[in-house]
GROMACS .gro file of C-alpha atoms in nm:
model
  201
    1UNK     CA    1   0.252  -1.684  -1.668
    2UNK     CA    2   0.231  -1.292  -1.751
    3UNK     CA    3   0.005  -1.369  -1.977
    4UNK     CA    4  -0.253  -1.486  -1.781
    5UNK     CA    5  -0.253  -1.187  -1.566
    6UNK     CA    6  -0.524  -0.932  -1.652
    7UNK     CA    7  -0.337  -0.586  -1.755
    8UNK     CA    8  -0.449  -0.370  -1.498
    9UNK     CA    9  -0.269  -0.555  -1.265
   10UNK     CA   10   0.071  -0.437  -1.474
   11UNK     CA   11   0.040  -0.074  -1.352
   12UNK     CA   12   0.095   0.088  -1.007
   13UNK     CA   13  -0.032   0.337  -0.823
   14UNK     CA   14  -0.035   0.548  -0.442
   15UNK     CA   15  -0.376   0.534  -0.274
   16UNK     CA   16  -0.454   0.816  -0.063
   17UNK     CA   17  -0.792   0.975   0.045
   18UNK     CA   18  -0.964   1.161  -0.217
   19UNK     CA   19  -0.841   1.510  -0.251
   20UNK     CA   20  -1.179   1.611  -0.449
   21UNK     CA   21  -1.330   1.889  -0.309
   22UNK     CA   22  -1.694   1.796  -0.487
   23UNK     CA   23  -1.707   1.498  -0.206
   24UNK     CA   24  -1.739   1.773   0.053
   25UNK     CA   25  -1.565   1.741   0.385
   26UNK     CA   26  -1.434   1.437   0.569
   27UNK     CA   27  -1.175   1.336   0.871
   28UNK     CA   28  -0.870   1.184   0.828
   29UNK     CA   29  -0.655   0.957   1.061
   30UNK     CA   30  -0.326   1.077   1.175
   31UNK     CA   31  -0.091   0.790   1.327
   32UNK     CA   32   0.113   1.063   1.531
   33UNK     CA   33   0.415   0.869   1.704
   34UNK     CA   34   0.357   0.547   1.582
   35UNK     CA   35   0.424   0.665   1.243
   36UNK     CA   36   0.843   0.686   1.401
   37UNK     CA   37   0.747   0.342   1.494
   38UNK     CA   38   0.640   0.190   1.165
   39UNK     CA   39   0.942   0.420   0.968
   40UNK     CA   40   1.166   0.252   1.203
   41UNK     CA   41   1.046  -0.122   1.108
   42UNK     CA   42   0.981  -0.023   0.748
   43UNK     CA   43   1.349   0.090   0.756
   44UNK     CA   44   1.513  -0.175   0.911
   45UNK     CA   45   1.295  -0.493   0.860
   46UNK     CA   46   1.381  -0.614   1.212
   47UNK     CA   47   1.117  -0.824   1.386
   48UNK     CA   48   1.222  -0.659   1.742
   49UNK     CA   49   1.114  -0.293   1.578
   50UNK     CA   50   0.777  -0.430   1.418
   51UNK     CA   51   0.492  -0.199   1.537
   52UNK     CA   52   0.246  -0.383   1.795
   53UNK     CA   53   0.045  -0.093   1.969
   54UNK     CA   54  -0.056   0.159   1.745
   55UNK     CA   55  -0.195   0.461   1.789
   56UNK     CA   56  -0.383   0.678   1.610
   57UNK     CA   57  -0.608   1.014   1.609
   58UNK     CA   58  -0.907   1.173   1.422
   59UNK     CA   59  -0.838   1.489   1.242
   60UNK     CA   60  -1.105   1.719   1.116
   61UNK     CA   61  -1.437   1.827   1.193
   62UNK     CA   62  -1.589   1.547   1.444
   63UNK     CA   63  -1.919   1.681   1.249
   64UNK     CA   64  -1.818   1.486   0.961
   65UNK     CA   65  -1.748   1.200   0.851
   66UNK     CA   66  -1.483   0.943   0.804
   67UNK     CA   67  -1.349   0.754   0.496
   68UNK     CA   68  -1.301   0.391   0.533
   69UNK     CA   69  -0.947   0.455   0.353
   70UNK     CA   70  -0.859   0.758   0.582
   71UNK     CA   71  -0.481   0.773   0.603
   72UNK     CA   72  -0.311   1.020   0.429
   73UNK     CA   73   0.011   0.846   0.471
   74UNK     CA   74   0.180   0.689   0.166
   75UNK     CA   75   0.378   0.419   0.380
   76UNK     CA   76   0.083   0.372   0.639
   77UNK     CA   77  -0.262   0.277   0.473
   78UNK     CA   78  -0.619   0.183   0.711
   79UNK     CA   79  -0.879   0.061   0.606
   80UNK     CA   80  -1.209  -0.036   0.739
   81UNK     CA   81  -1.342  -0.294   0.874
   82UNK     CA   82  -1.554  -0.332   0.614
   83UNK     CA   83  -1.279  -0.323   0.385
   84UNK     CA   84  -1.051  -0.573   0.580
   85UNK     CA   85  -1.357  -0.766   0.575
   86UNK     CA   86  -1.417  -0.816   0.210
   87UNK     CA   87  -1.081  -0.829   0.145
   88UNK     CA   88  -0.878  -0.979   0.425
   89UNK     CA   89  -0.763  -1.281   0.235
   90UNK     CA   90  -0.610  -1.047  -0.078
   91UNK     CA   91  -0.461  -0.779   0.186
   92UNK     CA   92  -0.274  -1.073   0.405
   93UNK     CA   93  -0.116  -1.193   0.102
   94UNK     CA   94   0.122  -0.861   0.143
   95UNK     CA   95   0.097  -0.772   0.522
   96UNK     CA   96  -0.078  -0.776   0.869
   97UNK     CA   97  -0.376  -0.570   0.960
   98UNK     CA   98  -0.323  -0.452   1.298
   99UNK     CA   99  -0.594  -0.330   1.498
  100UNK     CA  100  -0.569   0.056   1.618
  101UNK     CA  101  -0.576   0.260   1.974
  102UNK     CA  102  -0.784   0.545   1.825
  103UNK     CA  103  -0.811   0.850   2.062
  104UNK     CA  104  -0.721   0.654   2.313
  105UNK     CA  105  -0.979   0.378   2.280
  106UNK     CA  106  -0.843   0.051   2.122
  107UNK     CA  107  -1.036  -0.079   1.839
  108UNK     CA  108  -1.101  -0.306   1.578
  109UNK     CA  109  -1.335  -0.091   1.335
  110UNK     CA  110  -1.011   0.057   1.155
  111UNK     CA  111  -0.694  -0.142   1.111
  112UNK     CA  112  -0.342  -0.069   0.952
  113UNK     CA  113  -0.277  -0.271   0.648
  114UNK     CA  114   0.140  -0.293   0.741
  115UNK     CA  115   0.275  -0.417   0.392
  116UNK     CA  116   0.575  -0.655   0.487
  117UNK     CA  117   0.637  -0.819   0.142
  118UNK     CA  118   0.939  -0.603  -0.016
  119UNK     CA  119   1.038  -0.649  -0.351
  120UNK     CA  120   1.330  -0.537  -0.567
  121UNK     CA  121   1.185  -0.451  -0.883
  122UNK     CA  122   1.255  -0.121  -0.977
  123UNK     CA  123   1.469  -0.007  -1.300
  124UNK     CA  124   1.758   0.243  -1.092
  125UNK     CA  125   1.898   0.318  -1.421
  126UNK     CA  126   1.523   0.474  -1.593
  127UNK     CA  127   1.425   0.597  -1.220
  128UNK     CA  128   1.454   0.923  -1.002
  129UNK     CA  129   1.699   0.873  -0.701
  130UNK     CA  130   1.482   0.859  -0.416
  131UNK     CA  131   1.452   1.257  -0.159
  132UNK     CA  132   1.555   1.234   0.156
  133UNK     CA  133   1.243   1.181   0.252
  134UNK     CA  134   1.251   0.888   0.093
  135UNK     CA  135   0.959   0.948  -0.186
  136UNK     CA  136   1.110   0.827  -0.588
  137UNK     CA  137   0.948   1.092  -0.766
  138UNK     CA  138   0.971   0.905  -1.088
  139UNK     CA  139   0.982   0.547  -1.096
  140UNK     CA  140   1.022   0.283  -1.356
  141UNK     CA  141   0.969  -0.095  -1.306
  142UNK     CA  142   1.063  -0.385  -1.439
  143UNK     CA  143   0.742  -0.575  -1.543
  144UNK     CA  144   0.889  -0.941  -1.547
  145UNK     CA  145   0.972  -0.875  -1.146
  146UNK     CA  146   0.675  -0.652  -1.036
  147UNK     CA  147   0.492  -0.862  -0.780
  148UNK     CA  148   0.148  -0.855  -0.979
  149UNK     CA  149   0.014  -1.195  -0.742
  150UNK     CA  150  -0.044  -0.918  -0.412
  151UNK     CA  151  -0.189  -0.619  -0.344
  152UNK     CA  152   0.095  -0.363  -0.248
  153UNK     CA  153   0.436  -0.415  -0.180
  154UNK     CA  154   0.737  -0.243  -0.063
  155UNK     CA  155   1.087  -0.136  -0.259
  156UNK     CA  156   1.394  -0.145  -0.095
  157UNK     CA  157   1.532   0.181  -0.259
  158UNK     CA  158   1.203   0.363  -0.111
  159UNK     CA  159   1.091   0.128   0.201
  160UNK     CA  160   0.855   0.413   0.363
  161UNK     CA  161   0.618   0.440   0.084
  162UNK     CA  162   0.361   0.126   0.012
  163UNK     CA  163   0.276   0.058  -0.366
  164UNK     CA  164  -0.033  -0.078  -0.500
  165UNK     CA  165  -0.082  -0.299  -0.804
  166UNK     CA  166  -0.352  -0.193  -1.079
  167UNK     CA  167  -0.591  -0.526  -1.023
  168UNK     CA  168  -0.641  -0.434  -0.601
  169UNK     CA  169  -0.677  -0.067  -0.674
  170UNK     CA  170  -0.990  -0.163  -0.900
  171UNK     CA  171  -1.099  -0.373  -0.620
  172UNK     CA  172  -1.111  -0.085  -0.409
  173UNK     CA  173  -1.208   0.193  -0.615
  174UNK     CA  174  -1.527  -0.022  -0.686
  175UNK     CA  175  -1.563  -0.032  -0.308
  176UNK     CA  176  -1.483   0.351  -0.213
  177UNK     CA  177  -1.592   0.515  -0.545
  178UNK     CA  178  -1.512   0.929  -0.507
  179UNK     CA  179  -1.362   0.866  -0.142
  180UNK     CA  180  -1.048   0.683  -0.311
  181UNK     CA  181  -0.756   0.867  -0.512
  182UNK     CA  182  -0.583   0.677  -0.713
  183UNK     CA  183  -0.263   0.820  -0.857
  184UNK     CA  184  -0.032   0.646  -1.116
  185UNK     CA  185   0.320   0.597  -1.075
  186UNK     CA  186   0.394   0.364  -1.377
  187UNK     CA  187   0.235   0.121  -1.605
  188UNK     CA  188   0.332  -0.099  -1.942
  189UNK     CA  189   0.108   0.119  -2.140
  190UNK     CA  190   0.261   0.375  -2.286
  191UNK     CA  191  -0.059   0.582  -2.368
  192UNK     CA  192  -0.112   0.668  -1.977
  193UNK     CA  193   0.060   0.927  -1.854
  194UNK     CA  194   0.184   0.917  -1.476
  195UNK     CA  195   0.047   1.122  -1.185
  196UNK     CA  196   0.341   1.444  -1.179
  197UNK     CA  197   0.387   1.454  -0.860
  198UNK     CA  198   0.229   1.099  -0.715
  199UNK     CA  199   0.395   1.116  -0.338
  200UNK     CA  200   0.244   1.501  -0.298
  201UNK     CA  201  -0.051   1.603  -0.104
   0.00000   0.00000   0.00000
């Protein structure tokens, strides 16, 4: 029943690194040519184009440190170990978590959360058409279809970008505190205001 679903979980949101520059400087993790890989799949849902090897690369000052959410890319979160740790069983609701070749050195310390569960539950007729790049700039869903039960999902009009319900982001945020950025696309209360430009870096 909707009803018995906390509210939170009826907004959603893009995750993305925190862009605040009072948490000082950190690296990010750049997926390089496997991102083609993972468009592909995302694109075409075929099993024979799902990503296996994955590769990945540190970007930044090797002085600093990472974030255990460090991928900038909306269709491509990691997370930690840690992370996958405390909440595997949530995150494999929605997806895999593949382990990554990072600089050449395959490990299991960061791992890409590949969201696989795509739902149709935007509103095209209250919604942005979606860029070329495939990013809906505004976008309105229809609460009685939203997947609240997982994590993130997919849309078909916009299958590059990975959504995240309200209820997980609060799980995380209370995990990453200032490292997370939390943007909202859309909720059923009227009195928040969406992020402007939520797909932007």
């Amino acid at each position: 029943m909707m009803s018995d679903i906390p509210s939170a979980a009826f907004a959603v949101y893009r995750l993305l690194p925190s862009l605040s520059p009072s948490r000082g400087d950190y690296r990010t993790l750049l997926l390089s040519g496997s991102l083609r890989k993972i468009i592909r799949w995302q694109r075409s849902g075929s099993p024979e184009d799902r990503p296996t090897d994955v590769s990945a690369e540190w970007d930044g000052d090797p002085r600093c440190r990472p974030t255990e959410f460090p991928s900038p890319d909306p269709g491509a979160p990691v997370v930690s170990r840690r992370i996958a740790d405390l909440l595997g069983e949530e995150l494999l609701a929605a997806g895999s978590l593949l382990p990554l070749r990072i600089d050449g050195r395959e490990t299991d310390d960061w791992l890409l959360y590949l969201v696989e569960r795509v739902v149709d539950c935007i509103d095209p007729r209250r919604s942005s058409k979606p860029t070329r790049s495939g990013e809906i700039k505004k976008a309105v869903f229809r609460a009685d279809v939203v997947p609240v039960e997982l994590p993130a999902f997919r849309v078909p009009h916009a299958p590059g970008m990975v959504y995240w319900n309200g209820w997980a982001v609060q799980r995380l945020v209370e995990l990453l505190g200032d490292d997370l950025e939390a943007r909202l696309i859309w909720s059923v209360d009227p009195s928040l205001t969406p992020h402007p430009n939520p797909w932007g870096i």
